Tab-separated table of C-alpha atoms (C1' of nucleotides) in Angstrom:
chain	number	residue	atom	x	y	z
A	12	MET	CA	-20.357	4.067	14.200
A	13	SER	CA	-16.833	3.157	15.473
A	14	SER	CA	-14.360	1.585	12.967
A	15	ASP	CA	-13.539	-2.057	13.385
A	16	LYS	CA	-9.984	-2.295	12.872
A	17	LYS	CA	-7.794	0.210	14.916
A	18	ILE	CA	-6.021	2.574	12.476
A	19	SER	CA	-2.591	3.327	13.667
A	20	SER	CA	-1.763	6.975	14.748
A	21	ALA	CA	1.032	7.093	12.037
A	22	VAL	CA	-1.718	6.858	9.402
A	23	ILE	CA	-3.904	9.465	11.070
A	24	ARG	CA	-0.944	11.948	11.450
A	25	ARG	CA	-0.561	11.806	7.474
A	26	LEU	CA	-4.114	12.150	6.566
A	27	PRO	CA	-4.367	15.827	6.844
A	28	ARG	CA	-1.361	16.319	4.668
A	29	TYR	CA	-3.113	14.169	1.965
A	30	TYR	CA	-6.068	16.267	2.230
A	31	ARG	CA	-4.183	19.417	2.018
A	32	TYR	CA	-2.417	18.093	-1.192
A	33	LEU	CA	-5.587	16.789	-2.796
A	34	GLY	CA	-7.181	20.068	-2.104
A	35	GLU	CA	-4.507	22.085	-3.956
A	36	ILE	CA	-4.353	19.339	-6.848
A	37	LYS	CA	-8.032	19.740	-7.135
A	38	GLU	CA	-7.989	23.654	-7.269
A	39	SER	CA	-5.403	23.348	-9.943
A	40	GLY	CA	-8.096	21.549	-11.989
A	41	ILE	CA	-6.428	18.187	-12.123
A	42	GLN	CA	-9.204	15.476	-12.076
A	43	ARG	CA	-7.218	12.239	-11.498
A	44	ILE	CA	-4.033	11.206	-9.964
A	45	SER	CA	-2.060	8.077	-9.499
A	46	SER	CA	-0.411	6.973	-6.322
A	47	ASN	CA	2.827	7.292	-8.163
A	48	GLU	CA	2.255	10.927	-9.089
A	49	LEU	CA	1.005	11.840	-5.794
A	50	SER	CA	4.145	10.181	-4.140
A	51	ASN	CA	6.382	12.393	-6.385
A	52	ARG	CA	4.663	15.501	-5.222
A	53	MET	CA	4.486	14.642	-1.599
A	54	LYS	CA	7.880	12.811	-1.151
A	55	VAL	CA	6.515	9.738	0.308
A	56	THR	CA	6.326	6.403	-1.192
A	57	ALA	CA	3.359	5.341	-3.462
A	58	SER	CA	3.206	2.164	-1.602
A	59	GLN	CA	2.634	4.011	1.576
A	60	ILE	CA	-0.147	6.084	0.053
A	61	ARG	CA	-1.892	2.969	-1.200
A	62	GLN	CA	-1.440	1.157	2.161
A	63	ASP	CA	-2.839	4.341	4.041
A	64	LEU	CA	-5.822	4.790	1.916
A	65	ASN	CA	-6.769	1.214	2.059
A	66	ASN	CA	-7.174	1.159	5.683
A	67	PHE	CA	-10.344	3.072	4.918
A	68	GLY	CA	-11.483	1.178	1.673
A	69	GLY	CA	-10.704	1.061	-1.914
A	70	PHE	CA	-10.861	4.739	-3.271
A	71	GLY	CA	-8.945	4.127	-6.517
A	72	GLN	CA	-9.557	2.094	-9.586
A	73	GLN	CA	-6.999	-0.150	-11.250
A	74	GLY	CA	-5.423	1.197	-14.431
A	75	TYR	CA	-7.004	4.770	-13.674
A	76	GLY	CA	-5.769	5.929	-10.305
A	77	TYR	CA	-7.675	8.135	-8.009
A	78	ASN	CA	-10.410	10.724	-8.755
A	79	VAL	CA	-8.970	13.743	-7.003
A	80	GLU	CA	-12.356	15.285	-6.004
A	81	TYR	CA	-13.928	12.096	-4.856
A	82	LEU	CA	-10.652	11.204	-2.867
A	83	TYR	CA	-10.477	14.637	-1.152
A	84	GLU	CA	-14.300	14.464	-0.177
A	85	GLU	CA	-13.716	10.774	1.223
A	86	ILE	CA	-10.461	11.996	3.426
A	87	GLY	CA	-12.670	14.867	4.609
A	88	LYS	CA	-15.483	12.580	5.605
A	89	ILE	CA	-12.812	10.163	7.525
A	90	LEU	CA	-11.207	13.207	9.370
A	91	GLY	CA	-14.798	14.413	10.256
A	92	ILE	CA	-14.677	17.803	8.782
A	93	ASP	CA	-17.764	17.143	6.554
A	94	LYS	CA	-19.661	18.202	9.575
A	95	THR	CA	-19.188	21.354	11.563
A	96	HIS	CA	-17.775	21.400	15.249
A	97	SER	CA	-18.445	23.861	18.036
A	98	MET	CA	-15.589	25.098	19.700
A	99	VAL	CA	-14.663	27.595	22.505
A	100	ILE	CA	-11.405	29.292	23.359
A	101	VAL	CA	-10.150	29.774	26.957
A	102	GLY	CA	-7.508	32.319	27.214
A	103	ALA	CA	-7.970	35.555	25.443
A	104	GLY	CA	-4.189	36.388	25.149
A	105	ASN	CA	-2.411	36.510	21.826
A	106	LEU	CA	-2.573	33.169	20.868
A	107	GLY	CA	-6.217	32.839	21.698
A	108	GLN	CA	-6.744	35.934	19.425
A	109	ALA	CA	-4.882	34.337	16.777
A	110	ILE	CA	-7.080	31.301	16.597
A	111	VAL	CA	-10.200	33.451	16.881
A	112	ASN	CA	-8.948	35.753	14.173
A	113	SER	CA	-8.012	33.084	11.925
A	114	GLU	CA	-10.283	31.969	9.015
A	115	ASP	CA	-8.515	28.674	8.596
A	116	PHE	CA	-10.476	26.755	11.304
A	117	ALA	CA	-13.818	28.027	10.302
A	118	LYS	CA	-13.205	27.178	6.810
A	119	ARG	CA	-12.860	23.634	7.864
A	120	GLY	CA	-15.860	23.670	9.952
A	121	PHE	CA	-14.476	24.467	13.470
A	122	ILE	CA	-16.859	27.216	14.496
A	123	ILE	CA	-15.807	29.425	17.621
A	124	ARG	CA	-18.874	29.936	19.582
A	125	GLY	CA	-17.252	31.705	22.730
A	126	VAL	CA	-14.070	33.278	23.975
A	127	PHE	CA	-13.533	33.177	27.820
A	128	ASP	CA	-10.877	34.655	30.143
A	129	ASN	CA	-10.430	35.092	33.809
A	130	ASN	CA	-9.030	38.611	33.413
A	131	LYS	CA	-11.853	40.929	34.704
A	132	GLU	CA	-10.310	43.826	32.651
A	133	LEU	CA	-11.246	41.840	29.451
A	134	ASP	CA	-14.850	41.150	30.300
A	135	GLY	CA	-17.120	42.322	27.510
A	136	ARG	CA	-14.194	43.352	25.395
A	137	LYS	CA	-14.357	42.203	21.752
A	138	ILE	CA	-12.169	39.963	19.679
A	139	GLY	CA	-13.315	39.982	16.236
A	140	GLU	CA	-17.124	39.581	16.759
A	141	HIS	CA	-16.844	37.797	20.007
A	142	GLN	CA	-17.250	39.407	23.477
A	143	ILE	CA	-14.938	37.979	25.957
A	144	MET	CA	-16.877	36.148	28.762
A	145	MET	CA	-15.534	35.370	32.323
A	146	SER	CA	-14.403	31.755	32.625
A	147	ASP	CA	-16.975	30.988	35.438
A	148	ARG	CA	-19.638	31.065	32.787
A	149	LEU	CA	-17.734	28.334	30.938
A	150	PRO	CA	-19.334	25.107	32.211
A	151	GLN	CA	-22.999	26.408	31.758
A	152	PHE	CA	-21.983	27.795	28.206
A	153	ILE	CA	-20.602	24.287	27.205
A	154	LYS	CA	-23.829	22.616	28.469
A	155	ASP	CA	-26.263	25.149	26.883
A	156	GLU	CA	-24.421	25.407	23.614
A	157	ASN	CA	-23.513	21.973	23.069
A	158	ILE	CA	-19.713	22.659	22.697
A	159	GLU	CA	-17.622	19.884	21.484
A	160	ILE	CA	-14.109	21.309	21.461
A	161	LEU	CA	-12.183	23.339	24.137
A	162	ALA	CA	-9.034	25.123	22.966
A	163	ILE	CA	-6.830	25.994	25.874
A	164	THR	CA	-4.733	28.997	25.477
A	165	VAL	CA	-4.129	29.946	29.027
A	166	PRO	CA	-0.705	29.540	30.983
A	167	LYS	CA	0.043	25.987	32.115
A	168	ASP	CA	-0.863	26.549	35.882
A	169	ALA	CA	-4.522	27.398	34.886
A	170	ALA	CA	-4.766	24.772	32.257
A	171	ARG	CA	-5.565	21.752	34.259
A	172	GLU	CA	-8.248	23.457	36.117
A	173	VAL	CA	-9.978	24.847	32.897
A	174	ALA	CA	-9.681	21.201	31.592
A	175	ARG	CA	-11.395	19.716	34.794
A	176	VAL	CA	-14.256	22.000	34.664
A	177	ALA	CA	-14.721	21.579	31.045
A	178	VAL	CA	-14.701	17.895	31.201
A	179	GLU	CA	-17.268	17.954	34.038
A	180	ALA	CA	-19.460	20.141	31.806
A	181	GLY	CA	-19.335	17.301	29.021
A	182	ILE	CA	-16.700	18.718	26.654
A	183	LYS	CA	-15.571	15.985	24.027
A	184	ALA	CA	-12.156	17.073	23.005
A	185	ILE	CA	-9.346	19.389	24.161
A	186	TRP	CA	-6.936	21.299	21.899
A	187	ASN	CA	-4.297	22.018	24.401
A	188	PHE	CA	-1.649	24.787	23.804
A	189	ALA	CA	-0.466	25.106	27.390
A	190	HIS	CA	2.988	23.542	28.312
A	191	THR	CA	1.605	20.843	30.324
A	192	ASP	CA	-0.133	17.521	29.884
A	193	ILE	CA	-3.677	17.328	30.948
A	194	ASN	CA	-5.157	14.288	32.456
A	195	VAL	CA	-8.456	13.577	31.564
A	196	PRO	CA	-10.777	10.371	31.347
A	197	ASP	CA	-9.983	7.920	28.439
A	198	ASN	CA	-13.336	8.966	26.468
A	199	ILE	CA	-11.902	12.631	26.081
A	200	VAL	CA	-9.805	13.416	23.028
A	201	VAL	CA	-6.512	15.552	23.750
A	202	GLU	CA	-4.641	17.131	20.946
A	203	ASN	CA	-1.539	18.807	22.251
A	204	VAL	CA	0.227	21.633	20.525
A	205	HIS	CA	3.528	22.349	22.487
A	206	LEU	CA	5.188	25.011	20.707
A	207	SER	CA	8.285	25.197	22.808
A	208	GLU	CA	8.814	21.429	22.176
A	209	SER	CA	8.483	22.107	18.552
A	210	LEU	CA	11.259	24.570	18.820
A	211	MET	CA	13.519	22.403	20.813
A	212	ARG	CA	13.371	19.798	18.077
A	213	LEU	CA	14.255	22.386	15.570
A	214	SER	CA	17.134	23.388	17.737
A	215	TYR	CA	18.263	19.746	18.070
A	216	ASN	CA	18.100	19.160	14.205
A	217	MET	CA	19.928	22.516	13.713
A	218	ALA	CA	22.797	21.296	15.847
A	219	ASN	CA	22.910	17.816	14.097
A	220	HIS	CA	22.631	18.917	10.399
A	221	ALA	CA	19.755	16.768	10.068
A	222	ASN	CA	17.191	16.953	7.090
A	223	GLN	CA	13.578	17.614	7.828
B	7	MET	CA	30.693	17.863	15.976
B	8	SER	CA	28.072	15.722	14.223
B	9	SER	CA	26.888	12.631	16.141
B	10	ASP	CA	28.234	9.179	14.812
B	11	LYS	CA	24.992	7.088	15.054
B	12	LYS	CA	21.914	8.464	13.484
B	13	ILE	CA	19.174	9.029	16.287
B	14	SER	CA	15.734	8.190	15.249
B	15	SER	CA	13.191	11.034	14.982
B	16	ALA	CA	10.937	9.140	17.360
B	17	VAL	CA	13.451	9.464	19.945
B	18	ILE	CA	13.930	13.278	19.224
B	19	ARG	CA	10.422	13.926	19.257
B	20	ARG	CA	10.373	12.511	23.002
B	21	LEU	CA	13.235	14.441	24.211
B	22	PRO	CA	11.526	17.835	24.932
B	23	ARG	CA	8.966	16.204	26.911
B	24	TYR	CA	11.480	14.477	29.082
B	25	TYR	CA	13.078	17.709	29.563
B	26	ARG	CA	9.945	19.249	30.713
B	27	TYR	CA	9.131	16.602	33.277
B	28	LEU	CA	12.753	16.621	34.549
B	29	GLY	CA	12.364	20.514	34.992
B	30	GLU	CA	9.301	20.129	36.886
B	31	ILE	CA	10.632	17.338	38.891
B	32	LYS	CA	13.748	19.382	39.632
B	33	GLU	CA	11.547	22.333	40.713
B	34	SER	CA	9.654	20.146	43.123
B	35	GLY	CA	12.948	19.514	45.026
B	36	ILE	CA	13.556	15.937	43.952
B	37	GLN	CA	17.180	14.994	43.403
B	38	ARG	CA	17.186	11.444	42.088
B	39	ILE	CA	14.859	9.433	40.004
B	40	SER	CA	14.697	5.999	38.690
B	41	SER	CA	13.486	5.144	35.089
B	42	ASN	CA	10.677	3.247	36.758
B	43	GLU	CA	9.337	6.414	38.724
B	44	LEU	CA	9.817	8.717	35.592
B	45	SER	CA	7.867	6.005	33.703
B	46	ASN	CA	5.129	6.210	36.083
B	47	ARG	CA	4.731	9.924	35.800
B	48	MET	CA	5.090	10.121	32.154
B	49	LYS	CA	3.165	6.937	31.283
B	50	VAL	CA	5.631	5.553	29.011
B	51	THR	CA	7.644	2.430	29.642
B	52	ALA	CA	10.805	2.605	31.709
B	53	SER	CA	12.588	0.491	28.986
B	54	GLN	CA	11.804	3.187	26.648
B	55	ILE	CA	13.306	5.894	28.800
B	56	ARG	CA	16.470	3.931	29.268
B	57	GLN	CA	16.788	2.986	25.647
B	58	ASP	CA	16.242	6.612	24.647
B	59	LEU	CA	18.721	8.067	26.945
B	60	ASN	CA	21.342	5.508	26.058
B	61	ASN	CA	21.489	6.921	22.713
B	62	PHE	CA	23.246	9.746	24.063
B	63	GLY	CA	25.347	7.991	26.721
B	64	GLY	CA	24.955	6.696	30.329
B	65	PHE	CA	23.498	9.333	32.395
B	66	GLY	CA	22.390	6.995	35.294
B	67	GLN	CA	23.902	4.900	37.853
B	68	GLN	CA	23.147	1.149	38.742
B	69	GLY	CA	21.327	0.803	42.027
B	70	TYR	CA	20.853	4.706	42.195
B	71	GLY	CA	18.953	6.093	39.111
B	72	TYR	CA	19.343	9.285	37.483
B	73	ASN	CA	20.432	12.597	39.035
B	74	VAL	CA	17.486	14.823	38.038
B	75	GLU	CA	19.383	17.987	38.002
B	76	TYR	CA	22.325	16.498	35.987
B	77	LEU	CA	20.060	14.631	33.516
B	78	TYR	CA	18.095	17.833	32.922
B	79	GLU	CA	21.163	19.606	32.093
B	80	GLU	CA	22.457	17.018	29.753
B	81	ILE	CA	19.261	16.843	27.980
B	82	GLY	CA	19.353	20.540	27.565
B	83	LYS	CA	22.810	20.389	25.931
B	84	ILE	CA	21.649	17.466	23.530
B	85	LEU	CA	18.680	19.730	22.477
B	86	GLY	CA	20.966	22.681	21.826
B	87	ILE	CA	19.273	24.945	24.285
B	88	ASP	CA	22.447	25.550	26.559
B	89	LYS	CA	23.291	28.124	23.934
B	90	THR	CA	21.163	31.050	22.737
B	91	HIS	CA	19.674	31.166	19.267
B	92	SER	CA	18.847	34.398	17.301
B	93	MET	CA	15.311	34.154	15.653
B	94	VAL	CA	13.371	36.543	13.442
B	95	ILE	CA	9.610	36.655	12.913
B	96	VAL	CA	8.094	37.245	9.443
B	97	GLY	CA	4.460	38.201	9.683
B	98	ALA	CA	3.305	40.308	12.452
B	99	GLY	CA	-0.283	39.109	12.434
B	100	ASN	CA	-1.877	37.600	15.596
B	101	LEU	CA	0.233	34.586	15.477
B	102	GLY	CA	3.573	36.300	15.082
B	103	GLN	CA	2.608	38.595	17.852
B	104	ALA	CA	1.679	35.710	20.182
B	105	ILE	CA	5.254	34.279	19.499
B	106	VAL	CA	6.838	37.858	20.126
B	107	ASN	CA	5.041	38.274	23.430
B	108	SER	CA	5.515	34.882	24.716
B	109	GLU	CA	8.167	34.583	27.424
B	110	ASP	CA	8.538	30.824	26.887
B	111	PHE	CA	10.740	30.977	24.051
B	112	ALA	CA	13.148	33.392	25.459
B	113	LYS	CA	13.353	31.551	28.566
B	114	ARG	CA	14.775	28.733	26.395
B	115	GLY	CA	17.373	30.873	24.846
B	116	PHE	CA	15.519	31.638	21.580
B	117	ILE	CA	16.011	35.422	21.283
B	118	ILE	CA	13.772	37.321	18.961
B	119	ARG	CA	16.020	40.107	17.190
B	120	GLY	CA	13.492	41.431	14.706
B	121	VAL	CA	9.956	41.237	13.526
B	122	PHE	CA	9.097	41.842	9.759
B	123	ASP	CA	5.839	42.216	7.711
B	124	ASN	CA	5.126	43.614	4.270
B	125	ASN	CA	2.084	45.505	5.189
B	126	LYS	CA	3.318	49.254	5.019
B	127	GLU	CA	0.661	50.351	7.538
B	128	LEU	CA	2.509	48.479	10.060
B	129	ASP	CA	5.990	49.868	9.223
B	130	GLY	CA	7.571	51.207	12.490
B	131	ARG	CA	4.744	50.130	14.737
B	132	LYS	CA	5.723	48.490	17.937
B	133	ILE	CA	5.063	44.874	19.023
B	134	GLY	CA	6.292	44.705	22.711
B	135	GLU	CA	9.878	46.267	22.251
B	136	HIS	CA	10.052	45.363	18.723
B	137	GLN	CA	9.594	47.889	15.779
B	138	ILE	CA	8.120	46.220	12.865
B	139	MET	CA	10.346	46.174	9.847
B	140	MET	CA	9.475	45.976	6.275
B	141	SER	CA	10.206	42.552	4.678
B	142	ASP	CA	12.541	43.954	1.980
B	143	ARG	CA	15.018	44.499	4.796
B	144	LEU	CA	15.132	40.866	5.815
B	145	PRO	CA	17.893	39.446	3.872
B	146	GLN	CA	20.367	42.055	5.067
B	147	PHE	CA	19.213	41.946	8.453
B	148	ILE	CA	19.713	38.033	8.442
B	149	LYS	CA	23.321	38.661	7.244
B	150	ASP	CA	24.109	41.561	9.434
B	151	GLU	CA	22.749	40.064	12.672
B	152	ASN	CA	23.703	36.467	12.109
B	153	ILE	CA	20.040	35.235	12.432
B	154	GLU	CA	19.880	31.326	12.774
B	155	ILE	CA	16.093	30.770	12.772
B	156	LEU	CA	13.409	32.230	10.811
B	157	ALA	CA	9.731	31.799	12.060
B	158	ILE	CA	7.146	32.216	9.324
B	159	THR	CA	3.861	33.362	10.268
B	160	VAL	CA	2.693	34.915	7.082
B	161	PRO	CA	-0.153	33.354	4.926
B	162	LYS	CA	0.706	30.245	2.821
B	163	ASP	CA	0.999	32.274	-0.557
B	164	ALA	CA	3.702	34.374	0.765
B	165	ALA	CA	5.598	31.678	2.824
B	166	ARG	CA	7.645	30.206	0.133
B	167	GLU	CA	8.958	33.436	-1.299
B	168	VAL	CA	9.853	34.440	2.484
B	169	ALA	CA	11.607	30.961	2.869
B	170	ARG	CA	13.643	31.515	-0.435
B	171	VAL	CA	14.836	34.796	0.436
B	172	ALA	CA	15.883	33.902	3.926
B	173	VAL	CA	17.806	30.759	2.642
B	174	GLU	CA	19.609	32.825	0.254
B	175	ALA	CA	20.711	35.073	3.039
B	176	GLY	CA	21.900	32.329	4.964
B	177	ILE	CA	19.391	31.334	7.413
B	178	LYS	CA	19.951	27.946	9.151
B	179	ALA	CA	16.527	26.748	10.298
B	180	ILE	CA	12.802	27.566	9.683
B	181	TRP	CA	9.858	27.346	11.888
B	182	ASN	CA	7.018	27.236	9.447
B	183	PHE	CA	3.490	27.982	10.791
B	184	ALA	CA	2.152	28.486	7.147
B	185	HIS	CA	-0.079	25.850	5.808
B	186	THR	CA	2.147	24.801	3.161
B	187	ASP	CA	5.254	22.642	2.819
B	188	ILE	CA	8.455	24.636	1.925
B	189	ASN	CA	11.104	23.215	-0.077
B	190	VAL	CA	14.602	24.161	0.803
B	191	PRO	CA	17.986	22.873	0.293
B	192	ASP	CA	18.890	19.575	2.711
B	193	ASN	CA	21.345	21.524	4.929
B	194	ILE	CA	18.308	23.682	6.145
B	195	VAL	CA	16.284	22.501	9.005
B	196	VAL	CA	12.488	22.918	8.648
B	197	GLU	CA	9.991	22.309	11.644
B	198	ASN	CA	6.386	22.614	10.667
B	199	VAL	CA	3.654	23.779	13.062
B	200	HIS	CA	0.418	23.028	11.060
B	201	LEU	CA	-2.421	24.000	13.219
B	202	SER	CA	-5.239	23.157	11.113
B	203	GLU	CA	-3.812	19.559	10.587
B	204	SER	CA	-3.584	19.281	14.610
B	205	LEU	CA	-7.161	20.224	14.664
B	206	MET	CA	-8.158	17.622	11.796
B	207	ARG	CA	-6.427	14.885	13.871
B	208	LEU	CA	-8.362	16.090	16.952
B	209	SER	CA	-11.408	15.783	14.934
B	210	TYR	CA	-10.688	12.370	13.614
B	211	ASN	CA	-10.126	11.046	17.076
B	212	MET	CA	-13.211	12.661	18.349
B	213	ALA	CA	-15.185	10.731	15.781
B	214	ASN	CA	-13.504	7.538	16.481
B	215	HIS	CA	-13.480	7.631	20.270
B	216	ALA	CA	-9.829	7.072	20.447
B	217	ASN	CA	-7.718	7.849	23.495
B	218	GLN	CA	-5.004	10.311	23.223
C	20	DT	C1'	-6.668	-6.530	-26.154
C	21	DA	C1'	-2.423	-4.296	-24.064
C	22	DG	C1'	-1.132	-1.080	-20.665
C	23	DA	C1'	-1.769	1.063	-16.502
C	24	DT	C1'	-2.346	1.096	-11.750
C	25	DT	C1'	-4.583	-0.427	-7.885
C	26	DG	C1'	-5.361	-3.500	-3.695
C	27	DT	C1'	-3.031	-6.573	-1.086
C	28	DT	C1'	0.145	-10.173	0.473
C	29	DA	C1'	4.913	-10.943	1.685
C	30	DA	C1'	9.548	-9.155	2.874
C	31	DT	C1'	12.138	-5.886	5.222
C	32	DC	C1'	13.041	-2.523	8.255
C	33	DG	C1'	12.734	-0.048	12.486
C	34	DA	C1'	11.097	0.840	17.074
C	35	DT	C1'	9.292	-0.839	21.493
C	36	DT	C1'	9.375	-3.981	25.177
C	37	DA	C1'	11.245	-7.820	27.972
C	38	DA	C1'	14.859	-9.635	30.169
C	39	DC	C1'	18.920	-10.010	32.766
C	40	DA	C1'	24.007	-9.641	33.595
C	41	DA	C1'	26.602	-5.815	35.160
C	42	DT	C1'	27.705	-2.878	38.800
C	43	DC	C1'	26.682	0.825	41.952
D	22	DT	C1'	27.160	-7.781	51.336
D	23	DA	C1'	22.156	-7.639	49.499
D	24	DG	C1'	19.097	-4.681	46.997
D	25	DA	C1'	18.303	-1.687	43.471
D	26	DT	C1'	18.518	-0.268	39.079
D	27	DT	C1'	21.057	0.815	35.067
D	28	DG	C1'	23.011	-0.311	30.485
D	29	DT	C1'	22.388	-3.404	26.892
D	30	DT	C1'	21.159	-7.736	24.245
D	31	DA	C1'	17.433	-10.362	22.675
D	32	DA	C1'	12.412	-10.848	21.420
D	33	DT	C1'	8.367	-8.816	19.894
D	34	DC	C1'	5.714	-5.988	17.809
D	35	DG	C1'	4.293	-2.536	14.276
D	36	DA	C1'	5.242	0.238	10.230
D	37	DT	C1'	6.997	0.804	5.879
D	38	DT	C1'	8.585	-0.902	1.324
D	39	DA	C1'	8.511	-4.183	-2.275
D	40	DA	C1'	6.186	-7.171	-5.258
D	41	DC	C1'	2.736	-8.762	-8.132
D	42	DA	C1'	-1.885	-10.793	-9.094
D	43	DA	C1'	-6.293	-8.670	-9.945
D	44	DT	C1'	-8.732	-5.858	-12.911
D	45	DC	C1'	-10.050	-1.582	-14.923
DNA sequence: TAGATTGTTAATCGATTAACAATC
DNA sequence: TAGATTGTTAATCGATTAACAATC
């Protein structure tokens, strides 16, 4: 059920933000909103909002605007968070723990099914309700439990090997926090979170007085 | 010393990645590299590399290429990481701890000078070598210690107030991990890290079999 | 019906890629 | 000098904004 036309990544980058705003607008009890009003809140052009949404179909109604709840639901579907996704974390350091202990991801349907590390001292220790497993059990676990997403929070030197093993075991997507690019086959999705690069951009902007 | 021409944010987004690759190439002992060879490694066009770099000046030499060490240093300067930057963390949860305990940021010159939280049970507890301070001390600390960067790792409901107080106290930049946009004056730099949005993009791409 | 606002086409703007003269 | 490769201009491609007819 792949889409016909290729949606630009610039649009995809904006979708979660629409989703977040619409969620908040919905919570505040507002039932309909025009692209113009949404544009005021989000500081993007109304034109861009209408263009972006129309990549996926006509969600609005002339003379009325958009039904907030409906649009929120539809964007959720587009993002694939109307279903749950199974995830494992490899790397039980601070960052791994932060992800495990956060409620935000489970709330969006990303269910953590296992936490792995290769430090033997951590074997069996608990993070939240998860008992840390040794990394050599990772491939079998991915297969047995049908894990879709691998979050990599190990140091960069270990990251590629973890990715390789997981890909071989049939993982579908990798959420990579290690400071390295990982090379995987084209059909595997990789989403990078490079915190130190983010901080360098901040540093650049600070030196150059730029606006956000 | 602001730059004359405005550099596009697309270029800035790529700079840290150039920096990372050049650092690794330097470590591997290679002394010179052509845009073509770098393009092969990084999977971007050589043309883009040359265009990007030329926004900041001619770092290469016809017939030779680029001196790896020199280019690495220069990009470091452009990014402003030839100097150190003082930073505080507000929010001593898992994510805050992860940032404090990471060596990566200090390595790039981002020095953590204080960790704050408003949970009284944490008052005085230690994270690494940092004693957690209560958030009411934040504004005075920012002034006294000349803090440039505020990392916000508190839940979204508290984030805006923390930002407001810090801006009033003279903070220059905010590294925001809370799931909300924070509105600050134009001269304050904001760099957002919205992890759940990252995960939603991953989810979208997974559903649509896209390449990275 | 009149007013509002979308969906969509057209115009503009910006970013990427290609090409090549300059030059090491 | 000949070969290599940059710096930079020109061409292309894509994304954003503007405009407005369609329509609720």
